[in-house]
Short mmCIF file of C-alpha atoms in Angstrom, two decimals:
data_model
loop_
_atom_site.label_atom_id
_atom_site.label_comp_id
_atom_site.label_asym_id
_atom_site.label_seq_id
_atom_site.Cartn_x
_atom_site.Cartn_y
_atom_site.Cartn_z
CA UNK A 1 18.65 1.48 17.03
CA UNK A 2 15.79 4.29 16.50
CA UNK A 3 12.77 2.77 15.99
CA UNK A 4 10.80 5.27 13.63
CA UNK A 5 8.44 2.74 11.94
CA UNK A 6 5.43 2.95 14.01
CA UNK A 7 3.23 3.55 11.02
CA UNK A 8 4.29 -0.39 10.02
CA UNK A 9 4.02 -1.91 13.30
CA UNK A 10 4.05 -0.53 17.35
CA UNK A 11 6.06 -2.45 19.77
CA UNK A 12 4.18 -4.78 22.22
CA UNK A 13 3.60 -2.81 25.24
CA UNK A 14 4.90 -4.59 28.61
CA UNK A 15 1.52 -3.96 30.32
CA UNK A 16 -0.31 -5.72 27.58
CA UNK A 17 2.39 -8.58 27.54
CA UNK A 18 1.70 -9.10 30.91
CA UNK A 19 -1.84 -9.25 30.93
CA UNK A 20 -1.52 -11.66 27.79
CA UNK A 21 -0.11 -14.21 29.95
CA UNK A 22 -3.58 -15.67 31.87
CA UNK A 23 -4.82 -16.17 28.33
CA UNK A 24 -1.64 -17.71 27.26
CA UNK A 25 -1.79 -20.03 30.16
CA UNK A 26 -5.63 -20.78 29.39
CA UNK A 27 -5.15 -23.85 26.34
CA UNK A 28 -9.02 -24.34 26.33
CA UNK A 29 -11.46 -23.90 23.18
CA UNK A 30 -13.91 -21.01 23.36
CA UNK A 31 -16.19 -23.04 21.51
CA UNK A 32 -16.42 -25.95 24.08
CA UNK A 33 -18.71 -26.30 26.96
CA UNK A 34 -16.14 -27.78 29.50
CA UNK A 35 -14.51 -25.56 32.30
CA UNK A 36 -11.13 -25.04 30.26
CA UNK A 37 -13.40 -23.77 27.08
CA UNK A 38 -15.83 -21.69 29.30
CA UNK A 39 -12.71 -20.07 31.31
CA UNK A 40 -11.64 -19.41 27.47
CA UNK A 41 -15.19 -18.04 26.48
CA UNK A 42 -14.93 -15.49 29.12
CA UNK A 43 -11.35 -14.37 28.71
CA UNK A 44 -12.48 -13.95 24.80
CA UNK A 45 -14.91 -11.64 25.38
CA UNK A 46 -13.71 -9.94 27.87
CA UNK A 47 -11.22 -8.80 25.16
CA UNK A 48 -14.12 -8.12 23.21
CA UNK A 49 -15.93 -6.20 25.38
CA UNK A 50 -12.87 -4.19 26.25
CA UNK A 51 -12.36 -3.31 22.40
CA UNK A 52 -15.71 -2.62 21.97
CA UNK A 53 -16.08 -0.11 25.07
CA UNK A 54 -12.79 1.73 23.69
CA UNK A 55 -14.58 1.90 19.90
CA UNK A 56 -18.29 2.77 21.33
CA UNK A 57 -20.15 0.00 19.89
CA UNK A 58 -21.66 -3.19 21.32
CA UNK A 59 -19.96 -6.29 21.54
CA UNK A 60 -21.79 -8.27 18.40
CA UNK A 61 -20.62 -5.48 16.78
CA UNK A 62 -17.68 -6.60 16.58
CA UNK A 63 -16.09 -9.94 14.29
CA UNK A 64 -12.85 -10.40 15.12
CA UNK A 65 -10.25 -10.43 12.47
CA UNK A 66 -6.68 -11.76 11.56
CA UNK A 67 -5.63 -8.69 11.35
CA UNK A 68 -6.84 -5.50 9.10
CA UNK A 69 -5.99 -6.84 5.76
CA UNK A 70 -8.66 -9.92 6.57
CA UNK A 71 -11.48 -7.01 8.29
CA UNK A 72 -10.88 -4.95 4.98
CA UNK A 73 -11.30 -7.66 2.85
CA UNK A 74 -14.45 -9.39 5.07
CA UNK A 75 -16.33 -5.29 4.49
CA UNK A 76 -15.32 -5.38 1.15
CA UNK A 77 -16.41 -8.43 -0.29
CA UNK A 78 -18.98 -9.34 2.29
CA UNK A 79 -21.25 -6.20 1.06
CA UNK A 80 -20.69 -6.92 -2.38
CA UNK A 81 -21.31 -10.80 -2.36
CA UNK A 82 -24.10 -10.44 -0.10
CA UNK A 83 -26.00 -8.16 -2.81
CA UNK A 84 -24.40 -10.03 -5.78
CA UNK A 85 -23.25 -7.25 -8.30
CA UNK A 86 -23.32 -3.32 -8.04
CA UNK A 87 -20.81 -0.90 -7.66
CA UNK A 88 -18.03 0.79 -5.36
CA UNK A 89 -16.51 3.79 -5.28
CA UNK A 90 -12.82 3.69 -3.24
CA UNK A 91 -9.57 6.26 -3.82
CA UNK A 92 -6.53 5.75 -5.67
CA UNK A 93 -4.48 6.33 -2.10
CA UNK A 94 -6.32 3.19 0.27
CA UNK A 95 -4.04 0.36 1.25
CA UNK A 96 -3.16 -2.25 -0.67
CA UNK A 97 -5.76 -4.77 1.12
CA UNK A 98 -8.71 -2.52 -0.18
CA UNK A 99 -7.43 -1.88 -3.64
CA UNK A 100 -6.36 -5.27 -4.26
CA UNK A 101 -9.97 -6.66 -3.15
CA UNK A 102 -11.33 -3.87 -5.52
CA UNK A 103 -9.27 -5.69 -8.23
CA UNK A 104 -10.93 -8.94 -7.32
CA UNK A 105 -14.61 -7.63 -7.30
CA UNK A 106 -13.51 -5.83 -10.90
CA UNK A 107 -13.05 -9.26 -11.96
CA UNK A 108 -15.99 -10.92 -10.38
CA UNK A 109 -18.06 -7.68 -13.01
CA UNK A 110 -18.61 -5.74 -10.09
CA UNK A 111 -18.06 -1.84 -11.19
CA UNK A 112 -15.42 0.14 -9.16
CA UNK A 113 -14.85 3.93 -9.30
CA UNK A 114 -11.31 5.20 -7.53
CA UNK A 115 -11.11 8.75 -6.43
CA UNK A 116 -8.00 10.81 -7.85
CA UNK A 117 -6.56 12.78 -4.30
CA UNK A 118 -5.00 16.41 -4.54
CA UNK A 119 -1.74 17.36 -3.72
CA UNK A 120 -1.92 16.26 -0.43
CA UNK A 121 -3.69 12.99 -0.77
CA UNK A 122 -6.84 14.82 0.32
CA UNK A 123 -10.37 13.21 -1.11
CA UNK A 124 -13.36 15.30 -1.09
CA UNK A 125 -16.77 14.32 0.09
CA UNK A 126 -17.99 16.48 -3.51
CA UNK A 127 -16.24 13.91 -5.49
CA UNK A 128 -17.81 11.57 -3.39
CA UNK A 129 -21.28 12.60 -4.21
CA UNK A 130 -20.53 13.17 -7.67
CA UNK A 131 -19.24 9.39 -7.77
CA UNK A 132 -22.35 8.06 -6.67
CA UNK A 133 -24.55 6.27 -9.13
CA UNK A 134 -28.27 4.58 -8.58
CA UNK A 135 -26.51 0.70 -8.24
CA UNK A 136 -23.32 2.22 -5.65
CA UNK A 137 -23.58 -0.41 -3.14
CA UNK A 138 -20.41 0.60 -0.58
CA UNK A 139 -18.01 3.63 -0.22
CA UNK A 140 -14.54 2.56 1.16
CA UNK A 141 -12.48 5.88 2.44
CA UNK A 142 -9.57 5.08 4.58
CA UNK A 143 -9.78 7.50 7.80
CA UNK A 144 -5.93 8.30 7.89
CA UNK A 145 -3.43 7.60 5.23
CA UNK A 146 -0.93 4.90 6.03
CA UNK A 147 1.90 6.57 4.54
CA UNK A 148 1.61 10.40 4.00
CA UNK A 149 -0.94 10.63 7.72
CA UNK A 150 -3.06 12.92 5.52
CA UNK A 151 -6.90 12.57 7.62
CA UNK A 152 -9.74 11.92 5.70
CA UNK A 153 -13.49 13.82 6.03
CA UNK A 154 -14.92 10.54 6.61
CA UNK A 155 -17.98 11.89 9.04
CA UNK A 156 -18.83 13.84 6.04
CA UNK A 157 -18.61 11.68 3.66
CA UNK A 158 -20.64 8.60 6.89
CA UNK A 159 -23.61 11.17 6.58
CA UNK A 160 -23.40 11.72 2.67
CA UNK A 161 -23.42 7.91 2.05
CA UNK A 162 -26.04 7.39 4.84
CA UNK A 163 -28.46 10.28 2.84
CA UNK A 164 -28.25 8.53 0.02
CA UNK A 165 -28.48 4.90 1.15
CA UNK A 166 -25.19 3.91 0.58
CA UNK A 167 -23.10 1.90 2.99
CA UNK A 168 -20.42 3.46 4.02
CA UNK A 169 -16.60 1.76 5.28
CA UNK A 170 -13.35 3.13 6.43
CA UNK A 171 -10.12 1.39 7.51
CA UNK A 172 -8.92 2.87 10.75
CA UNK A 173 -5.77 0.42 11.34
CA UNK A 174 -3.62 3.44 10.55
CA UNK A 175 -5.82 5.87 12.73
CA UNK A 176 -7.14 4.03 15.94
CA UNK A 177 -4.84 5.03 19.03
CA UNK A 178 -3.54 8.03 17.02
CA UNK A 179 -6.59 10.03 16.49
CA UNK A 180 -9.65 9.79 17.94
CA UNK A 181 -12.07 7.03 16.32
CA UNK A 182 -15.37 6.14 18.36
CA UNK A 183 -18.22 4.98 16.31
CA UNK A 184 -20.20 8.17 16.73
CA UNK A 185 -16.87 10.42 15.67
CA UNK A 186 -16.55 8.50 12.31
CA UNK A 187 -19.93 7.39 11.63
CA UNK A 188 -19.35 4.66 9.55
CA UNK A 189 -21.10 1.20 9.01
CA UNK A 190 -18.19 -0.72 8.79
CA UNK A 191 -14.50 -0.26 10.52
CA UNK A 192 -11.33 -1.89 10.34
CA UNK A 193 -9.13 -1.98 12.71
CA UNK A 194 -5.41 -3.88 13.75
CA UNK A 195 -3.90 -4.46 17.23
CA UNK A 196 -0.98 -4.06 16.45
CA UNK A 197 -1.30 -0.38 15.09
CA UNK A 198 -2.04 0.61 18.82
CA UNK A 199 0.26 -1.54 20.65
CA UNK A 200 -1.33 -4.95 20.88
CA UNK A 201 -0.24 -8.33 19.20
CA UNK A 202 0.10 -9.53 15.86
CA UNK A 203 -2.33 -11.40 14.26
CA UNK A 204 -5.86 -9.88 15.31
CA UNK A 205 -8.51 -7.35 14.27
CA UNK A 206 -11.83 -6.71 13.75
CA UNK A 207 -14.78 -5.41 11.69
CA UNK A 208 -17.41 -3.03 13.30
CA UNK A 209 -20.15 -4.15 11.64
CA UNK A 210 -23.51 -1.83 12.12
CA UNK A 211 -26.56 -3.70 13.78
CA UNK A 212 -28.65 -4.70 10.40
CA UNK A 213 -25.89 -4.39 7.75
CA UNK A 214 -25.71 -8.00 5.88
CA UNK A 215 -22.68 -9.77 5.41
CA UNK A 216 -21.14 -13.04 3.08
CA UNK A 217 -19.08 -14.61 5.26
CA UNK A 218 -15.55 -15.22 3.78
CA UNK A 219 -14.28 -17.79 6.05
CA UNK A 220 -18.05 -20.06 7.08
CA UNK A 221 -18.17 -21.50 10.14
CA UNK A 222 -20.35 -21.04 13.87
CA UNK A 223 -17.87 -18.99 14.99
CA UNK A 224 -18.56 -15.07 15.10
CA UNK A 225 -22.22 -15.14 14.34
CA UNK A 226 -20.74 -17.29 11.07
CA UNK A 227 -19.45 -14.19 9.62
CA UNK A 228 -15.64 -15.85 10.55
CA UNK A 229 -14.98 -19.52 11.18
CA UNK A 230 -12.16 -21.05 13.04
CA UNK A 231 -11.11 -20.94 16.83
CA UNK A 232 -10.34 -17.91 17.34
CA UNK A 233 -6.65 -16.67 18.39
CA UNK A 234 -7.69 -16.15 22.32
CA UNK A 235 -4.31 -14.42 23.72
CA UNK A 236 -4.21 -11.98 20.97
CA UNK A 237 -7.44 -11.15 21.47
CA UNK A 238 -7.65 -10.31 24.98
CA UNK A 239 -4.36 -8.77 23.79
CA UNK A 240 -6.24 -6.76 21.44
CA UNK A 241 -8.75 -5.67 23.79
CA UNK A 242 -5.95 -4.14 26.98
CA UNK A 243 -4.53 -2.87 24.38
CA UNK A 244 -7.31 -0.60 22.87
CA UNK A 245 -8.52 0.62 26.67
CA UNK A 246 -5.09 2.13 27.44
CA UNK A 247 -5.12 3.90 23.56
CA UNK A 248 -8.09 5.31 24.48
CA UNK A 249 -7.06 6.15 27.98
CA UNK A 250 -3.68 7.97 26.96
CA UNK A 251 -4.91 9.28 23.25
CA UNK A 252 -5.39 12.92 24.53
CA UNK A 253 -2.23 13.34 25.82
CA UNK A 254 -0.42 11.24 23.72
CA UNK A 255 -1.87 12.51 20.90
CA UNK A 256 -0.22 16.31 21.97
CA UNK A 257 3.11 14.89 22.56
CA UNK A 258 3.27 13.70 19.33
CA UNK A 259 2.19 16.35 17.69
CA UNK A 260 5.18 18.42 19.25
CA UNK A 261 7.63 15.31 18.49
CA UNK A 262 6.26 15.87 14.65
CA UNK A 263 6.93 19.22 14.41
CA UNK A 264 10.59 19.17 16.07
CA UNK A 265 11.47 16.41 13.20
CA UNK A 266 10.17 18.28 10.56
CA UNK A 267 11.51 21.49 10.99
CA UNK A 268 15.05 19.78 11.24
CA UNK A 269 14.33 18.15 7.80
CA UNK A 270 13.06 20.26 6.28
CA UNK A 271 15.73 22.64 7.08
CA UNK A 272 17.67 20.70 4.90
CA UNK A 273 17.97 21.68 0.86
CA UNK A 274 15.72 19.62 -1.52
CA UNK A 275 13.73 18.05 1.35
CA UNK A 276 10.01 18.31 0.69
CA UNK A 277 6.99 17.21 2.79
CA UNK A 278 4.18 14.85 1.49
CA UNK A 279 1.07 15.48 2.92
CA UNK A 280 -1.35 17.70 4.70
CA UNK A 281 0.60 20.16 5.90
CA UNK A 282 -1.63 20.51 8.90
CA UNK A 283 -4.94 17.79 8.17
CA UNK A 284 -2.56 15.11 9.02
CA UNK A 285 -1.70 12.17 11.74
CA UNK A 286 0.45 13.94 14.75
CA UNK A 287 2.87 10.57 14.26
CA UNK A 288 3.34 10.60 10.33
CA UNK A 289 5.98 12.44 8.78
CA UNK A 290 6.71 11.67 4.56
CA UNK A 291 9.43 13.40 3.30
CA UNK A 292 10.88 13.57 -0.50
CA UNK A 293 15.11 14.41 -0.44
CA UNK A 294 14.96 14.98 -4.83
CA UNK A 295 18.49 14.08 -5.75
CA UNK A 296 18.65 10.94 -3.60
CA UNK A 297 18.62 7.24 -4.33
CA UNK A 298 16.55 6.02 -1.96
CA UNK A 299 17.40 2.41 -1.57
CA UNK A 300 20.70 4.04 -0.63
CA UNK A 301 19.32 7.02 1.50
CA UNK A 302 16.98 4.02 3.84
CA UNK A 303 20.30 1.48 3.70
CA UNK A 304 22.43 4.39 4.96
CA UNK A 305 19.59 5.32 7.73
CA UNK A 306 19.61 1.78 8.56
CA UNK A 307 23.27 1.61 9.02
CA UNK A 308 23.42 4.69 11.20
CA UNK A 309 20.62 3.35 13.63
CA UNK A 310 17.56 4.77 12.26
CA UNK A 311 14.37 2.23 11.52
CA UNK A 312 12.25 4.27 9.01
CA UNK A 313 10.73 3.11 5.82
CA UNK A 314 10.47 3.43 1.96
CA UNK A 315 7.40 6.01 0.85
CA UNK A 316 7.76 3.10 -1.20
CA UNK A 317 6.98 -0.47 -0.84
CA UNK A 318 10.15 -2.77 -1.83
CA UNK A 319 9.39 -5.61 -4.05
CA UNK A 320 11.47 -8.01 -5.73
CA UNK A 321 14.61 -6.11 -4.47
CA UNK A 322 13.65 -3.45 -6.25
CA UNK A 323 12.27 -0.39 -4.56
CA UNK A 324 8.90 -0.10 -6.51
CA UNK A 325 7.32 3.76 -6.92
CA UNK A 326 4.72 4.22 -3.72
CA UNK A 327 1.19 3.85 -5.87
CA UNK A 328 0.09 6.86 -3.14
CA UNK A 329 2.87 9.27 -4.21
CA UNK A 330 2.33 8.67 -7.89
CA UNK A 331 -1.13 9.25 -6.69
CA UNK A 332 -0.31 13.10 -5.31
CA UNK A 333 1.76 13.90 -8.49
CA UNK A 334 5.28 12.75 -7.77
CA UNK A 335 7.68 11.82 -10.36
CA UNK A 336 8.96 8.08 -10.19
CA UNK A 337 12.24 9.52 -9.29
CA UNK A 338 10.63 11.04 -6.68
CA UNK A 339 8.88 8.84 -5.12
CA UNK A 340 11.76 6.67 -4.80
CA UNK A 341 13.68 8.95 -2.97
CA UNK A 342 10.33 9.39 -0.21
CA UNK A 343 11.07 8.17 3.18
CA UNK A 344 8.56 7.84 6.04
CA UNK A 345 9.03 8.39 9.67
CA UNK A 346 6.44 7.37 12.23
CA UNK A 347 6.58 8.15 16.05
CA UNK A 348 5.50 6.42 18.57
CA UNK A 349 5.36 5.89 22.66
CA UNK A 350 8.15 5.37 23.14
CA UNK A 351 9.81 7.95 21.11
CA UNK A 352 11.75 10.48 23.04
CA UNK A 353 12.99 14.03 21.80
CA UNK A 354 16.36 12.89 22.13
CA UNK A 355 15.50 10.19 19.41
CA UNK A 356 14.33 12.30 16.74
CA UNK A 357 17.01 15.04 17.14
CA UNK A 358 19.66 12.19 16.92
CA UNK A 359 17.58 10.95 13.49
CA UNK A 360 16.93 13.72 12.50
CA UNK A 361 20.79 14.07 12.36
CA UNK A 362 21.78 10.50 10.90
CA UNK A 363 18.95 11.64 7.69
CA UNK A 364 21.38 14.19 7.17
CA UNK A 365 24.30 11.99 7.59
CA UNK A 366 22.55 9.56 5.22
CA UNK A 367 21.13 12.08 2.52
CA UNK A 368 24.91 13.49 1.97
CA UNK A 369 25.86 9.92 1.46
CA UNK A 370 23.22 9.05 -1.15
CA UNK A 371 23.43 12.02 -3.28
CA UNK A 372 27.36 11.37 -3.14
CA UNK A 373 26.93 8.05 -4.25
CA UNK A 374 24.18 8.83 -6.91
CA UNK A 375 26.75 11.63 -8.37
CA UNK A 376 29.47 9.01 -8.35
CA UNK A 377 27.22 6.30 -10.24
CA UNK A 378 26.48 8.79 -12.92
CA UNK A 379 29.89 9.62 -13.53
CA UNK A 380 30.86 6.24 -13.73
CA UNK A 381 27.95 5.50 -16.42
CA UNK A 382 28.61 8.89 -17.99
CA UNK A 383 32.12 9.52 -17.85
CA UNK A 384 33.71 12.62 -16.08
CA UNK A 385 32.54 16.14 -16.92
CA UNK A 386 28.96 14.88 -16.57
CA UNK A 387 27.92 17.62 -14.58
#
């Protein structure tokens, strides 16, 4: 198999495995004051400090997460149920774990404003501004689109929000390891980020949190200043943190290789007729390429890719068995039909040329297969002379 779905998850690397292993081996509780929980206290943060020296911040900086759904959620709601009621402004294209919180402060009679993109996804910090009202308590802009890889202005829009004395988030799971995204470069007051985006485990995050910004803890406890209770998930922590220093470490030239793997797999698919790109053509993440093949079914066209040893994924989310429209394609102005028949490829570290031109020729493989079988369904609905 072709793994093309680094977008949904990156593979463990070995390196990080290995180093996992002392924490693995470590059973003590961070929290207690007995040798096993001290040894544990200074594996923990030593992951910390590791992440935070790769993101430019300072340790307490730093809550550590379940993962970026739970860091979204913990910016999200901690701003707004730490100041009680007030408004947000957000954009139709964020991840599912910001919208979906958005929905639950909606209902909690908290007022949230959702920025329409453009054709590419883009958001504008002018729609920002113009978005902004007296009671705007938080601005939530993701800093790279999880499925198109369009990139977001979000220093702009950092320094807008901080003119006007509005707190200001962004959810880098998609970005951090991919593009660069130190605390300085993005500017925000709260950031979101996954380990296993960038090559770490499963199961941990964190939340930048600027020095003075006030939180409601979801989860109470004494753990993480008692923004996050619980005892925390040690290996994939220190996990988290090897795994950060070597993103940073290898982003430049990573970042180039990529960038040259993306453009080799587009211009083969592209080359081929009724295949569209989604996105920035150029603003975009060197790993992400979104395509639309009109005239596809794509259940078919991803079963097919599947079958001929290529891991990529919908442009849509599947639900129910049914493949559901993407809610960020609908967003850019695709039809339903369209955005059905999206597909997205992510590259990774591991991805080799050899691997995308041999993809790049199973699509092919797998978009003459789907059209057949869409032309055959119709005819059998339709009866012959349908076309």
């Amino acid at each position: 198999m072709i793994y093309l779905d680094y977008a949904a998850t990156t593979p463990l690397d070995p390196e990080v495995r290995a180093g996992m292993e002392q924490a693995l081996e470590n059973h003590g509780n961070p929290s207690s004051v007995h040798a096993f929980g001290r040894k544990a206290r200074q594996l923990l943060e030593e992951g910390r400090e590791r992440l935070a020296e790769a993101l430019g911040c300072r340790p307490r900086e730093l809550i550590l997460t379940s993962g970026g759904s739970e860091a979204d959620a913990l910016a999200l709601y901690g701003v707004a149920l730490a100041r009680g009621r007030g408004h947000l402004v957000s954009t139709q294209v964020e991840h599912s774990a910001v919208l979906l919180a958005l929905r639950n402060l909606e209902r909690l009679g908290f007022a949230v404003t959702l920025l329409a993109p453009d054709r590419y996804g883009l958001i504008y910090p002018e729609q920002v501004a113009e978005a902004l009202r007296s009671d705007t308590l938080l601005v939530s802009l993701m800093t790279v689109n999880n499925e198109l890889g369009t990139l977001y202005p979000v220093r702009a829009v950092a320094e807008l929000c901080r003119a006007r004395g509005v707190l200001f988030h962004t959810d880098a799971v998609q970005a951090f390891g991919t593009v660069p995204c130190r605390v300085e470069e993005l500017g925000a007051d709260l950031i979101s980020i996954a380990a296993h985006k960038f090559y770490g485990p499963k199961g941990a995050g964190a939340l930048y949190v600027r020095k003075g910004v006030e939180l409601f803890p979801l989860v109470p406890g004494k753990q993480e200043q008692g923004y996050r209770g619980g005892t925390e998930n040690l290996p994939a922590v220190y996990g988290m943190g090897l795994a950060a220093e070597k993103a940073v470490a290898v982003l430049p030239q990573e970042s180039k290789r990529l960038l040259g793997l993306r453009e080799r797999l587009e211009g083969h698919l592209l080359a081929l007729p009724g295949v569209e790109l989604n996105g920035h053509p150029t603003l975009r993440s060197p790993k992400h390429v979104n395509i639309t093949a009109k005239g596809a079914d794509g259940e078919g066209l991803l079963l097919n890719l599947d079958l001929l040893g290529v891991a990529a994924s919908a442009g849509s989310a599947c639900s129910s068995g049914s493949l559901e429209p993407s809610h960020v394609l609908l967003a850019i102005g695709r039809s339903r039909e369209e955005a059905k028949a999206s597909v997205r490829f992510s590259l990774g570290r591991f991805t080799t040329e050899a691997e995308v031109d041999q993809a790049a020729r199973a699509f092919a493989e797998a978009l003459r297969r789907s059209r057949d079988d869409g032309w055959r369904a119709t005819e059998a609905a339709e009866g012959p002379g349908w076309r």
